[in-house]
PDB file of C-alpha atoms in Angstrom:
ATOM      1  CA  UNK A  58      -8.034 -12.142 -11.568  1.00 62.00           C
ATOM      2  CA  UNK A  59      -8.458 -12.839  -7.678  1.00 79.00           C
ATOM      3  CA  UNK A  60     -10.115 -10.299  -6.071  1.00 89.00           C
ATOM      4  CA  UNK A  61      -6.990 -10.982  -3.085  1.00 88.00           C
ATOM      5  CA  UNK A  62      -4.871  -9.492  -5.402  1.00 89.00           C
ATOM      6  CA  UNK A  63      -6.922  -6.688  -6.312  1.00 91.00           C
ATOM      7  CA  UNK A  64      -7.529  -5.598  -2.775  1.00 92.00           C
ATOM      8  CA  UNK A  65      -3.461  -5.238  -2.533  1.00 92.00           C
ATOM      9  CA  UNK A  66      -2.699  -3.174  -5.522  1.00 93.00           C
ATOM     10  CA  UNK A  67      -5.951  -0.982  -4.515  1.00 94.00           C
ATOM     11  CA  UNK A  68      -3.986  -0.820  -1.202  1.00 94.00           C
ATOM     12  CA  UNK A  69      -0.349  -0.074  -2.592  1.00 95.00           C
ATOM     13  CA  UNK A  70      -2.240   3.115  -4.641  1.00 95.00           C
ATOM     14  CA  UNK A  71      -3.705   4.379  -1.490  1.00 95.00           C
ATOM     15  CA  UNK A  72      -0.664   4.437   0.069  1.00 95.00           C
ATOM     16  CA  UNK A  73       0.696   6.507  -3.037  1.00 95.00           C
ATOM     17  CA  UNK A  74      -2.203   8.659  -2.610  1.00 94.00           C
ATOM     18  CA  UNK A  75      -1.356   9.347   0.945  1.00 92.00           C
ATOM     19  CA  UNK A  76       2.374   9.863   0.658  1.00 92.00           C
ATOM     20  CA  UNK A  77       1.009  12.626  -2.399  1.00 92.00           C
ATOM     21  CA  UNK A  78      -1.441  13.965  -0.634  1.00 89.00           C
ATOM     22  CA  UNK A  79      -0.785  17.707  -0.585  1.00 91.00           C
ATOM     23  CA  UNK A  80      -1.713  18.384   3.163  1.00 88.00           C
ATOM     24  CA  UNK A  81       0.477  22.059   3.657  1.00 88.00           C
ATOM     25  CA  UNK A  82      -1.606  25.069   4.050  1.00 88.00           C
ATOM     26  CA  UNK A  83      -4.607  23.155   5.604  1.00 89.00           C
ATOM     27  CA  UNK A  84      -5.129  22.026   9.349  1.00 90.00           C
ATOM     28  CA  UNK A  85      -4.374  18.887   8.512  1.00 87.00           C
ATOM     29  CA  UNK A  86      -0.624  19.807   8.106  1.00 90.00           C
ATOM     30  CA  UNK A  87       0.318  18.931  11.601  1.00 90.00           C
ATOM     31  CA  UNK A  88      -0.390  15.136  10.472  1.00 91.00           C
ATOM     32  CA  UNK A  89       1.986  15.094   7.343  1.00 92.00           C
ATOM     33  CA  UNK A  90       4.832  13.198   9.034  1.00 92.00           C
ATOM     34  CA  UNK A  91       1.789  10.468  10.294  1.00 93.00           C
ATOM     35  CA  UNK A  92       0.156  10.232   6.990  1.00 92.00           C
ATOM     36  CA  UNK A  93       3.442   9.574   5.322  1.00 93.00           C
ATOM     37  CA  UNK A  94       4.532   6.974   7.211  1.00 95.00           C
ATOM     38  CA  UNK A  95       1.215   5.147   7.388  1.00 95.00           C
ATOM     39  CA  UNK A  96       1.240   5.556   3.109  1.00 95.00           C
ATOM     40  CA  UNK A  97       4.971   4.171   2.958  1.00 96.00           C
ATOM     41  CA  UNK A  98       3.618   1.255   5.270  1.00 96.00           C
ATOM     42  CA  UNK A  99       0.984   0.603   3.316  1.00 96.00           C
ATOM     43  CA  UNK A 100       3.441   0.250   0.083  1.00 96.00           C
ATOM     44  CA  UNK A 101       5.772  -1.709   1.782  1.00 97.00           C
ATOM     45  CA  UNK A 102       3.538  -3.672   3.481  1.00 96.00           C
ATOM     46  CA  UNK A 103       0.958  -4.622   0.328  1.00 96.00           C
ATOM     47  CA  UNK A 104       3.945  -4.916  -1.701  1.00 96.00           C
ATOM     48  CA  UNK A 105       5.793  -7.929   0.555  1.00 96.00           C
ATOM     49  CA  UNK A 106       2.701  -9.736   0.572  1.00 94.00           C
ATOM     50  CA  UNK A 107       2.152  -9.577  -3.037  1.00 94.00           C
ATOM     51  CA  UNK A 108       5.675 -10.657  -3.733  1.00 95.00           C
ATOM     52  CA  UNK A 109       5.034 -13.414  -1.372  1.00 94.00           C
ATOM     53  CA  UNK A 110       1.596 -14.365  -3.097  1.00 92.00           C
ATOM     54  CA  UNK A 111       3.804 -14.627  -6.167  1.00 91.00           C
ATOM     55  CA  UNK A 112       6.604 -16.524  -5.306  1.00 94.00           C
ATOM     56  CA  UNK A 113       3.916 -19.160  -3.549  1.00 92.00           C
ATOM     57  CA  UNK A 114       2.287 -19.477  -6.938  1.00 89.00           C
ATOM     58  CA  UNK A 115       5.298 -19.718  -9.023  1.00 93.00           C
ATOM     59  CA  UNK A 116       6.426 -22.882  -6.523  1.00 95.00           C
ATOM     60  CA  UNK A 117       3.113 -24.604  -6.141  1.00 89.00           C
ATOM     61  CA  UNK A 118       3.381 -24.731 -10.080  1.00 72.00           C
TER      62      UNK A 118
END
């Protein structure tokens, strides 16, 4: 499998991880609206370009 590909599903689970990432109680709390948006980015983001990277191959075919 191309590594390309790898690198954006890696990158779609770290955004999970961030949007999971139970931050309340700690000092990083203040930074819960920041991290969340950065992790639903990160999904949305990864997710277009693999979508994209799959409709290329399926027309180059």
């Amino acid at each position: 499998m191309d590594r390309f590909i790898l690198l954006m599903l890696a990158s779609i689970l770290a955004g999970f991880a961030l949007l999971k990432a139970p931050l309340t109680g700690t000092f990083l709390s203040g930074l819960q609206p920041v991290t969340d948006l950065i992790g639903i980015l990160a999904i949305v983001i990864f997710s277009l370009v693999l979508i994209f990277k799959g409709v290329m191959a399926l027309v180059s075919k």
